[in-house]
mmCIF file of C-alpha atoms in Angstrom:
data_model
loop_
_atom_site.group_PDB
_atom_site.id
_atom_site.type_symbol
_atom_site.label_atom_id
_atom_site.label_comp_id
_atom_site.label_asym_id
_atom_site.label_seq_id
_atom_site.Cartn_x
_atom_site.Cartn_y
_atom_site.Cartn_z
ATOM 1 C CA MET A 1 1.735 -2.136 24.040
ATOM 2 C CA THR A 2 0.844 1.319 24.423
ATOM 3 C CA SER A 3 -0.712 2.998 21.584
ATOM 4 C CA ALA A 4 0.387 5.750 19.203
ATOM 5 C CA TYR A 5 -3.002 6.736 17.818
ATOM 6 C CA ALA A 6 -1.479 10.473 17.965
ATOM 7 C CA SER A 7 2.513 9.845 17.374
ATOM 8 C CA ALA A 8 3.582 11.007 14.173
ATOM 9 C CA PRO A 9 5.070 8.325 11.754
ATOM 10 C CA ALA A 10 8.759 7.883 11.648
ATOM 11 C CA SER A 11 11.031 8.155 8.371
ATOM 12 C CA GLN A 12 12.167 5.782 6.615
ATOM 13 C CA SER A 13 15.296 7.213 5.078
ATOM 14 C CA SER A 14 17.461 5.961 7.756
ATOM 15 C CA ALA A 15 16.425 2.440 7.362
ATOM 16 C CA VAL A 16 17.046 1.990 3.564
ATOM 17 C CA SER A 17 20.696 2.776 3.474
ATOM 18 C CA SER A 18 21.369 -0.692 3.275
ATOM 19 C CA PRO A 19 20.156 -3.703 1.945
ATOM 20 C CA ALA A 20 21.219 -5.509 4.188
ATOM 21 C CA SER A 21 19.461 -3.329 7.164
ATOM 22 C CA PRO A 22 15.612 -4.456 7.136
ATOM 23 C CA ALA A 23 17.508 -8.577 8.751
ATOM 24 C CA ALA A 24 19.099 -6.304 11.520
ATOM 25 C CA ALA A 25 15.921 -3.788 12.301
ATOM 26 C CA ALA A 26 14.053 -6.761 12.967
ATOM 27 C CA ASP A 27 16.197 -8.156 15.351
ATOM 28 C CA ALA A 28 17.721 -4.423 16.787
ATOM 29 C CA CYS A 29 14.527 -2.623 16.617
ATOM 30 C CA GLY A 30 11.038 -3.586 17.912
ATOM 31 C CA ALA A 31 12.229 -6.547 20.510
ATOM 32 C CA PRO A 32 10.405 -5.413 23.404
ATOM 33 C CA GLU A 33 6.733 -5.348 21.285
ATOM 34 C CA LEU A 34 7.298 -8.337 18.880
ATOM 35 C CA SER A 35 7.980 -10.330 22.185
ATOM 36 C CA ARG A 36 4.311 -9.206 23.464
ATOM 37 C CA MET A 37 2.701 -10.253 20.269
ATOM 38 C CA THR A 38 1.440 -13.882 19.329
ATOM 39 C CA LEU A 39 2.409 -15.667 16.149
ATOM 40 C CA ARG A 40 -1.039 -15.277 15.097
ATOM 41 C CA GLN A 41 -1.366 -11.370 16.441
ATOM 42 C CA LYS A 42 2.079 -10.771 14.243
ATOM 43 C CA LEU A 43 0.466 -11.990 11.059
ATOM 44 C CA ALA A 44 -2.991 -10.185 11.687
ATOM 45 C CA GLN A 45 -0.377 -7.060 10.806
ATOM 46 C CA LEU A 46 0.077 -7.779 7.911
ATOM 47 C CA ILE A 47 -3.695 -7.577 7.043
ATOM 48 C CA VAL A 48 -6.396 -4.942 5.385
ATOM 49 C CA VAL A 49 -9.782 -5.744 4.468
ATOM 50 C CA GLY A 50 -12.359 -3.969 3.076
ATOM 51 C CA VAL A 51 -15.660 -3.402 5.443
ATOM 52 C CA THR A 52 -19.042 -2.893 4.526
ATOM 53 C CA GLY A 53 -19.787 -0.702 7.652
ATOM 54 C CA THR A 54 -19.125 -0.238 11.524
ATOM 55 C CA GLU A 55 -20.699 -3.496 12.283
ATOM 56 C CA ASP A 56 -18.242 -5.744 9.898
ATOM 57 C CA ALA A 57 -15.191 -3.842 10.884
ATOM 58 C CA THR A 58 -16.078 -4.037 14.688
ATOM 59 C CA GLN A 59 -16.554 -8.137 14.291
ATOM 60 C CA VAL A 60 -12.914 -8.799 12.411
ATOM 61 C CA VAL A 61 -11.580 -6.431 14.352
ATOM 62 C CA ARG A 62 -11.868 -7.698 17.701
ATOM 63 C CA ARG A 63 -12.073 -11.309 16.793
ATOM 64 C CA GLU A 64 -8.715 -10.952 14.792
ATOM 65 C CA HIS A 65 -6.921 -7.766 16.051
ATOM 66 C CA ILE A 66 -6.417 -7.073 11.920
ATOM 67 C CA GLY A 67 -3.402 -4.650 10.856
ATOM 68 C CA GLY A 68 -6.245 -2.460 9.191
ATOM 69 C CA ILE A 69 -9.169 -2.108 7.180
ATOM 70 C CA PHE A 70 -10.139 -0.524 3.832
ATOM 71 C CA VAL A 71 -13.242 2.028 3.029
ATOM 72 C CA GLY A 72 -14.163 1.427 -0.354
ATOM 73 C CA SER A 73 -16.851 2.846 -2.541
ATOM 74 C CA TRP A 74 -19.812 0.041 -0.986
ATOM 75 C CA THR A 75 -18.565 1.008 2.507
ATOM 76 C CA ASP A 76 -21.837 2.890 4.768
ATOM 77 C CA LYS A 77 -19.654 5.991 5.681
ATOM 78 C CA SER A 78 -21.034 6.944 8.865
ATOM 79 C CA ILE A 79 -18.154 4.722 9.812
ATOM 80 C CA LEU A 80 -15.968 8.046 9.426
ATOM 81 C CA THR A 81 -18.401 10.483 9.968
ATOM 82 C CA SER A 82 -20.184 8.599 13.565
ATOM 83 C CA GLY A 83 -16.224 8.524 14.545
ATOM 84 C CA ALA A 84 -16.487 4.682 14.787
ATOM 85 C CA ALA A 85 -13.480 4.251 13.097
ATOM 86 C CA ARG A 86 -11.463 6.076 15.395
ATOM 87 C CA ARG A 87 -12.938 4.828 18.149
ATOM 88 C CA LEU A 88 -12.075 1.607 17.012
ATOM 89 C CA SER A 89 -8.424 2.167 16.315
ATOM 90 C CA ARG A 90 -7.729 3.214 19.996
ATOM 91 C CA SER A 91 -9.890 0.210 21.159
ATOM 92 C CA GLN A 92 -6.788 -1.678 19.738
ATOM 93 C CA PRO A 93 -3.370 -1.791 21.219
ATOM 94 C CA ILE A 94 -1.842 -1.229 17.817
ATOM 95 C CA PRO A 95 -3.910 1.118 15.934
ATOM 96 C CA LEU A 96 -5.376 0.363 12.806
ATOM 97 C CA MET A 97 -4.614 1.949 9.614
ATOM 98 C CA VAL A 98 -7.749 2.985 7.805
ATOM 99 C CA THR A 99 -7.058 3.333 4.391
ATOM 100 C CA VAL A 100 -8.915 4.545 1.280
ATOM 101 C CA ASP A 101 -8.359 4.774 -2.224
ATOM 102 C CA GLN A 102 -8.828 9.261 -2.763
ATOM 103 C CA GLU A 103 -6.311 10.164 -6.175
ATOM 104 C CA GLY A 104 -8.602 12.731 -7.045
ATOM 105 C CA GLY A 105 -10.833 12.555 -10.543
ATOM 106 C CA ARG A 106 -12.600 9.132 -10.529
ATOM 107 C CA VAL A 107 -11.394 7.630 -8.331
ATOM 108 C CA SER A 108 -12.746 9.653 -5.648
ATOM 109 C CA ARG A 109 -13.976 7.243 -2.978
ATOM 110 C CA LEU A 110 -15.083 9.595 -0.525
ATOM 111 C CA SER A 111 -16.922 12.454 -2.962
ATOM 112 C CA SER A 112 -20.559 11.827 -1.533
ATOM 113 C CA LEU A 113 -18.735 13.282 1.953
ATOM 114 C CA GLY A 114 -17.283 16.626 -0.641
ATOM 115 C CA ILE A 115 -14.079 15.551 -0.979
ATOM 116 C CA ASP A 116 -12.367 15.635 -4.030
ATOM 117 C CA SER A 117 -9.996 17.146 -6.611
ATOM 118 C CA PRO A 118 -9.313 17.232 -10.283
ATOM 119 C CA SER A 119 -7.536 13.836 -11.564
ATOM 120 C CA ALA A 120 -3.983 13.648 -11.780
ATOM 121 C CA ARG A 121 -3.435 14.562 -14.976
ATOM 122 C CA GLU A 122 -5.664 17.598 -14.891
ATOM 123 C CA LEU A 123 -3.877 19.097 -11.580
ATOM 124 C CA ALA A 124 -0.668 18.530 -13.531
ATOM 125 C CA ARG A 125 -1.929 20.206 -16.587
ATOM 126 C CA THR A 126 -3.962 23.516 -14.463
ATOM 127 C CA LYS A 127 -1.200 23.670 -10.782
ATOM 128 C CA THR A 128 1.842 23.715 -9.947
ATOM 129 C CA PRO A 129 4.258 20.937 -7.770
ATOM 130 C CA GLY A 130 3.221 23.780 -5.238
ATOM 131 C CA GLN A 131 0.025 24.242 -5.902
ATOM 132 C CA VAL A 132 -0.466 20.477 -5.676
ATOM 133 C CA ARG A 133 0.868 20.008 -2.514
ATOM 134 C CA THR A 134 -1.449 22.524 -0.820
ATOM 135 C CA VAL A 135 -4.472 20.457 -2.521
ATOM 136 C CA ALA A 136 -2.969 17.179 -1.489
ATOM 137 C CA ALA A 137 -2.332 18.549 2.146
ATOM 138 C CA SER A 138 -6.215 19.683 1.899
ATOM 139 C CA ILE A 139 -7.532 16.636 1.513
ATOM 140 C CA GLY A 140 -5.284 15.112 3.831
ATOM 141 C CA ARG A 141 -6.464 17.274 6.364
ATOM 142 C CA GLN A 142 -10.083 15.947 5.842
ATOM 143 C CA LEU A 143 -8.865 12.565 5.719
ATOM 144 C CA ALA A 144 -7.766 13.292 9.299
ATOM 145 C CA GLU A 145 -10.734 14.456 10.317
ATOM 146 C CA LEU A 146 -12.577 10.904 9.273
ATOM 147 C CA GLY A 147 -9.677 9.191 11.268
ATOM 148 C CA ILE A 148 -8.296 8.024 7.714
ATOM 149 C CA THR A 149 -4.470 7.486 7.607
ATOM 150 C CA VAL A 150 -3.322 6.080 4.649
ATOM 151 C CA ASP A 151 -4.276 6.854 1.039
ATOM 152 C CA PHE A 152 -3.566 5.052 -1.279
ATOM 153 C CA ALA A 153 -2.759 7.871 -3.727
ATOM 154 C CA PRO A 154 -0.743 8.949 -5.654
ATOM 155 C CA ASP A 155 -0.180 7.077 -8.661
ATOM 156 C CA ALA A 156 3.189 6.869 -10.151
ATOM 157 C CA ASP A 157 2.057 5.181 -13.258
ATOM 158 C CA VAL A 158 3.829 6.895 -16.604
ATOM 159 C CA SER A 159 0.882 6.646 -19.101
ATOM 160 C CA ASP A 160 -0.824 8.314 -22.440
ATOM 161 C CA GLU A 161 -3.766 6.536 -22.461
ATOM 162 C CA SER A 162 -6.877 8.876 -22.851
ATOM 163 C CA ALA A 163 -8.558 9.670 -20.011
ATOM 164 C CA ASP A 164 -10.727 6.985 -19.433
ATOM 165 C CA GLU A 165 -8.787 3.839 -19.570
ATOM 166 C CA VAL A 166 -7.938 1.963 -16.532
ATOM 167 C CA ILE A 167 -5.236 4.488 -15.558
ATOM 168 C CA GLY A 168 -5.693 6.603 -17.853
ATOM 169 C CA ASP A 169 -5.718 10.517 -16.389
ATOM 170 C CA ARG A 170 -5.160 9.043 -12.801
ATOM 171 C CA SER A 171 -1.532 9.161 -14.653
ATOM 172 C CA PHE A 172 0.728 12.528 -14.235
ATOM 173 C CA SER A 173 1.801 12.748 -17.280
ATOM 174 C CA ASN A 174 3.365 10.587 -19.904
ATOM 175 C CA ASP A 175 6.248 11.953 -18.904
ATOM 176 C CA PRO A 176 8.276 10.184 -16.419
ATOM 177 C CA GLN A 177 9.973 13.117 -15.015
ATOM 178 C CA VAL A 178 6.495 15.433 -14.701
ATOM 179 C CA VAL A 179 5.179 12.000 -12.709
ATOM 180 C CA THR A 180 8.171 12.374 -10.493
ATOM 181 C CA GLU A 181 7.527 15.688 -9.289
ATOM 182 C CA TYR A 182 3.826 16.035 -9.077
ATOM 183 C CA ALA A 183 3.371 12.229 -7.382
ATOM 184 C CA GLY A 184 6.417 13.928 -5.109
ATOM 185 C CA THR A 185 4.337 17.198 -4.130
ATOM 186 C CA PHE A 186 1.156 14.776 -4.065
ATOM 187 C CA ALA A 187 2.768 12.957 -1.380
ATOM 188 C CA ALA A 188 4.416 15.372 0.662
ATOM 189 C CA GLY A 189 1.229 17.139 0.622
ATOM 190 C CA LEU A 190 -0.281 14.219 2.259
ATOM 191 C CA GLU A 191 2.286 13.973 4.703
ATOM 192 C CA ASP A 192 1.798 17.395 5.720
ATOM 193 C CA ALA A 193 -1.603 16.708 7.158
ATOM 194 C CA GLY A 194 -0.437 13.362 8.662
ATOM 195 C CA ILE A 195 -1.577 10.518 6.298
ATOM 196 C CA MET A 196 0.530 7.972 4.646
ATOM 197 C CA PRO A 197 0.636 8.487 0.785
ATOM 198 C CA VAL A 198 1.416 4.743 -1.140
ATOM 199 C CA TYR A 199 2.702 4.943 -4.366
ATOM 200 C CA LYS A 200 1.185 3.173 -7.090
ATOM 201 C CA HIS A 201 1.494 0.172 -9.092
ATOM 202 C CA PHE A 202 4.833 -0.499 -8.680
ATOM 203 C CA PRO A 203 6.670 -1.606 -10.960
ATOM 204 C CA GLY A 204 4.167 0.319 -13.545
ATOM 205 C CA HIS A 205 1.118 -0.285 -14.684
ATOM 206 C CA GLY A 206 0.620 2.543 -17.424
ATOM 207 C CA HIS A 207 1.677 0.945 -20.264
ATOM 208 C CA GLY A 208 0.256 -2.454 -19.623
ATOM 209 C CA SER A 209 -2.319 -4.175 -21.992
ATOM 210 C CA GLY A 210 -5.613 -4.788 -20.062
ATOM 211 C CA ASP A 211 -6.914 -3.640 -16.974
ATOM 212 C CA SER A 212 -6.366 -6.096 -13.773
ATOM 213 C CA HIS A 213 -9.505 -6.052 -12.545
ATOM 214 C CA THR A 214 -10.933 -7.886 -15.124
ATOM 215 C CA GLY A 215 -8.024 -10.168 -16.222
ATOM 216 C CA VAL A 216 -4.476 -10.676 -16.559
ATOM 217 C CA VAL A 217 -1.868 -7.256 -17.371
ATOM 218 C CA ARG A 218 1.673 -7.946 -19.464
ATOM 219 C CA THR A 219 3.752 -4.426 -19.841
ATOM 220 C CA PRO A 220 6.719 -4.505 -21.869
ATOM 221 C CA PRO A 221 9.752 -6.299 -20.778
ATOM 222 C CA LEU A 222 12.154 -5.112 -17.661
ATOM 223 C CA SER A 223 14.332 -3.019 -20.149
ATOM 224 C CA SER A 224 11.598 -0.715 -21.568
ATOM 225 C CA THR A 225 10.055 -0.165 -18.347
ATOM 226 C CA ILE A 226 13.714 0.832 -16.597
ATOM 227 C CA THR A 227 13.499 4.108 -18.820
ATOM 228 C CA SER A 228 9.737 4.477 -18.475
ATOM 229 C CA ASP A 229 7.646 3.528 -16.079
ATOM 230 C CA LEU A 230 10.196 2.779 -12.912
ATOM 231 C CA VAL A 231 11.382 6.040 -13.688
ATOM 232 C CA PRO A 232 9.766 8.233 -10.852
ATOM 233 C CA TYR A 233 10.461 5.548 -8.103
ATOM 234 C CA ARG A 234 14.133 5.918 -8.544
ATOM 235 C CA THR A 235 14.017 9.343 -7.089
ATOM 236 C CA LEU A 236 10.323 9.170 -5.682
ATOM 237 C CA LEU A 237 11.696 5.781 -3.223
ATOM 238 C CA ARG A 238 15.178 7.904 -2.377
ATOM 239 C CA ASP A 239 13.813 9.889 0.203
ATOM 240 C CA PRO A 240 10.248 8.142 0.781
ATOM 241 C CA GLY A 241 9.596 9.839 4.368
ATOM 242 C CA ASN A 242 6.608 7.735 5.665
ATOM 243 C CA ALA A 243 5.071 6.581 1.629
ATOM 244 C CA GLY A 244 4.275 3.080 0.978
ATOM 245 C CA VAL A 245 4.219 1.557 -2.122
ATOM 246 C CA MET A 246 1.453 -0.874 -4.066
ATOM 247 C CA VAL A 247 2.333 -3.810 -5.921
ATOM 248 C CA GLY A 248 0.730 -4.366 -9.144
ATOM 249 C CA HIS A 249 -1.239 -7.368 -10.630
ATOM 250 C CA LEU A 250 1.620 -6.969 -13.433
ATOM 251 C CA ILE A 251 3.137 -9.665 -15.834
ATOM 252 C CA VAL A 252 6.293 -7.929 -16.471
ATOM 253 C CA PRO A 253 8.655 -10.276 -19.245
ATOM 254 C CA GLY A 254 11.985 -10.161 -17.998
ATOM 255 C CA LEU A 255 11.343 -10.014 -14.227
ATOM 256 C CA THR A 256 7.812 -11.633 -13.374
ATOM 257 C CA GLY A 257 7.740 -14.465 -15.763
ATOM 258 C CA GLU A 258 5.043 -15.680 -18.376
ATOM 259 C CA GLU A 259 2.435 -16.192 -15.349
ATOM 260 C CA THR A 260 3.074 -15.181 -11.763
ATOM 261 C CA PRO A 261 2.020 -11.119 -11.551
ATOM 262 C CA SER A 262 3.975 -8.577 -9.715
ATOM 263 C CA SER A 263 2.035 -9.254 -6.389
ATOM 264 C CA ILE A 264 2.812 -12.352 -6.008
ATOM 265 C CA SER A 265 6.105 -12.231 -7.301
ATOM 266 C CA PRO A 266 9.579 -12.360 -5.438
ATOM 267 C CA ARG A 267 11.924 -11.328 -8.061
ATOM 268 C CA ALA A 268 9.458 -8.372 -8.617
ATOM 269 C CA MET A 269 9.625 -7.988 -4.560
ATOM 270 C CA THR A 270 13.048 -8.076 -4.698
ATOM 271 C CA MET A 271 13.640 -5.591 -7.396
ATOM 272 C CA LEU A 272 11.637 -3.062 -4.852
ATOM 273 C CA ARG A 273 13.399 -3.991 -1.620
ATOM 274 C CA THR A 274 17.059 -4.357 -3.397
ATOM 275 C CA GLY A 275 16.698 -1.393 -6.295
ATOM 276 C CA LYS A 276 18.246 -3.598 -8.170
ATOM 277 C CA PRO A 277 18.356 -4.277 -11.553
ATOM 278 C CA TYR A 278 16.527 -0.728 -12.137
ATOM 279 C CA GLY A 279 18.594 1.393 -10.387
ATOM 280 C CA GLY A 280 16.482 2.342 -7.708
ATOM 281 C CA PRO A 281 17.221 2.772 -4.112
ATOM 282 C CA ALA A 282 16.738 -0.166 -1.642
ATOM 283 C CA PHE A 283 12.760 0.480 0.038
ATOM 284 C CA ASN A 284 12.352 -1.137 3.604
ATOM 285 C CA GLY A 285 9.251 0.577 3.834
ATOM 286 C CA VAL A 286 5.734 -0.944 3.904
ATOM 287 C CA VAL A 287 4.859 -2.944 1.008
ATOM 288 C CA PHE A 288 1.032 -3.654 0.167
ATOM 289 C CA SER A 289 -0.665 -5.698 -2.577
ATOM 290 C CA ASP A 290 -2.832 -4.646 -4.785
ATOM 291 C CA ASP A 291 -6.731 -6.004 -3.971
ATOM 292 C CA LEU A 292 -5.937 -10.448 -3.969
ATOM 293 C CA SER A 293 -9.993 -10.857 -3.933
ATOM 294 C CA GLY A 294 -11.613 -8.275 -6.157
ATOM 295 C CA MET A 295 -9.317 -8.015 -9.376
ATOM 296 C CA ALA A 296 -9.803 -10.701 -12.054
ATOM 297 C CA ALA A 297 -6.272 -10.777 -12.331
ATOM 298 C CA ILE A 298 -5.753 -12.874 -8.667
ATOM 299 C CA SER A 299 -8.928 -14.421 -8.129
ATOM 300 C CA GLU A 300 -9.560 -16.049 -10.920
ATOM 301 C CA ARG A 301 -6.222 -17.906 -10.489
ATOM 302 C CA TYR A 302 -5.798 -18.446 -6.667
ATOM 303 C CA PRO A 303 -8.554 -18.142 -3.578
ATOM 304 C CA ILE A 304 -7.563 -15.814 -1.153
ATOM 305 C CA GLU A 305 -5.923 -18.153 1.240
ATOM 306 C CA GLN A 306 -3.288 -18.614 -1.591
ATOM 307 C CA ALA A 307 -2.865 -15.436 -3.243
ATOM 308 C CA ALA A 308 -2.385 -13.521 0.480
ATOM 309 C CA LEU A 309 0.465 -16.125 1.446
ATOM 310 C CA MET A 310 1.884 -15.957 -1.989
ATOM 311 C CA SER A 311 2.074 -11.936 -1.432
ATOM 312 C CA ILE A 312 3.516 -12.023 1.963
ATOM 313 C CA LYS A 313 5.863 -14.803 0.790
ATOM 314 C CA ALA A 314 6.974 -13.342 -2.177
ATOM 315 C CA GLY A 315 7.970 -9.942 0.331
ATOM 316 C CA GLY A 316 5.281 -7.721 0.524
ATOM 317 C CA ASP A 317 4.195 -6.655 4.185
ATOM 318 C CA ILE A 318 0.176 -6.451 4.099
ATOM 319 C CA ALA A 319 -2.069 -8.579 1.832
ATOM 320 C CA LEU A 320 -5.122 -6.068 0.945
ATOM 321 C CA TRP A 321 -8.778 -7.474 -0.404
ATOM 322 C CA ILE A 322 -12.069 -6.408 -0.329
ATOM 323 C CA THR A 323 -14.332 -7.863 1.929
ATOM 324 C CA THR A 324 -14.244 -9.744 5.879
ATOM 325 C CA ASP A 325 -15.592 -13.389 5.007
ATOM 326 C CA ARG A 326 -11.738 -14.924 4.895
ATOM 327 C CA VAL A 327 -10.054 -13.484 7.576
ATOM 328 C CA SER A 328 -9.645 -16.532 9.854
ATOM 329 C CA ALA A 329 -8.930 -18.692 7.120
ATOM 330 C CA VAL A 330 -6.164 -16.493 5.682
ATOM 331 C CA LEU A 331 -4.581 -16.446 9.006
ATOM 332 C CA ASP A 332 -4.890 -20.539 9.508
ATOM 333 C CA ALA A 333 -3.242 -20.754 6.396
ATOM 334 C CA MET A 334 -0.255 -18.413 7.088
ATOM 335 C CA GLN A 335 0.157 -19.854 11.155
ATOM 336 C CA ARG A 336 0.569 -23.308 9.248
ATOM 337 C CA ALA A 337 3.056 -21.810 6.476
ATOM 338 C CA VAL A 338 5.389 -20.708 9.701
ATOM 339 C CA THR A 339 4.621 -23.968 11.228
ATOM 340 C CA ALA A 340 5.820 -25.593 8.028
ATOM 341 C CA GLY A 341 8.645 -23.644 7.494
ATOM 342 C CA THR A 342 7.697 -21.858 4.279
ATOM 343 C CA LEU A 343 7.307 -18.718 5.665
ATOM 344 C CA THR A 344 9.318 -18.099 8.791
ATOM 345 C CA GLN A 345 9.234 -16.122 11.852
ATOM 346 C CA ALA A 346 12.290 -13.466 10.899
ATOM 347 C CA ARG A 347 10.373 -12.966 8.029
ATOM 348 C CA VAL A 348 6.640 -11.713 9.759
ATOM 349 C CA ASP A 349 8.765 -10.076 12.075
ATOM 350 C CA ARG A 350 10.635 -8.110 9.462
ATOM 351 C CA SER A 351 6.837 -6.905 8.654
ATOM 352 C CA VAL A 352 5.300 -6.122 11.477
ATOM 353 C CA VAL A 353 8.414 -3.779 12.342
ATOM 354 C CA ARG A 354 8.009 -2.121 9.022
ATOM 355 C CA ILE A 355 3.930 -1.826 9.710
ATOM 356 C CA LEU A 356 4.427 -0.611 13.648
ATOM 357 C CA ARG A 357 6.686 1.991 12.238
ATOM 358 C CA ALA A 358 4.426 3.330 9.427
ATOM 359 C CA LYS A 359 1.615 3.329 12.382
ATOM 360 C CA GLY A 360 3.895 5.463 14.837
ATOM 361 C CA VAL A 361 4.121 2.490 17.386
ATOM 362 C CA LEU A 362 7.969 2.371 16.457
ATOM 363 C CA HIS A 363 10.659 5.252 15.662
ATOM 364 C CA CYS A 364 13.996 3.214 15.689
#
């Protein structure tokens, strides 16, 4: 398989024209690439993990050829400034997703490198949508220069929380239409710079009770989220470009049941994929879990081997967590699931095709 590190990502807009298109796409698109990959190599593309620095990243990538790495607040930033992340990506037959949380405001993981911007709420208060696109494009260019390819931003939550609450000023507004406009222009600015944006936290964290970092979060019933938290996604995913979606650890009455967070809920994932019943378009882009190992909403209930598998089986494409410790064990668990028939090869192939499209390896 040829590397496509410098290739431009393909748009997803044509891929979401029909809810039935993903299965057909896996058959028609990417067949040569898939045929050259072992099952474990395919499964490895479904994993993005946090790394402590260059050595940690190099070891896990060379050992298991995972799909990507996450640069967190704890990561030695020399992995970026030295060019190590870019070189590591180029050394792989399939380029890495090099990911980061760079929303602006208090979620600015690269502020130590001089990459910063106001919070989403401050941007919406002080700038026009066009100006926000320019800000995001500037951020994106700085990320791209460091070898980053994916930004887990913008936050598309609808919230009127005080600024320092869990979502708070990470949200552009408590008005769904304002969130839609500003999140869309922020994402467009990132794409202008060649960075893949990721909308979060589907199906909406803005009115949830609690913080998924410390425990269970319950949102208002689905009937309420449809008229508020889910409104931005109805427009943003109509023409998503190369944007992904991150699914949060959110229990939504009337959708997920009383004990199952959306990140591991087949019903929540199906709603995202089909657009039903919330009235959105079908989405065939890359779906990420929120962090599966460092957030108590999941980690206090499931070991990472189980949580990652549950997220993929539910319908996600990429299981995200913040340490490299259990990567091989997670891959072992996924392989056992395929052998047992509880996770099908066809299902894995569909995710791999989406990921390769997002990376610019496939253009079909």
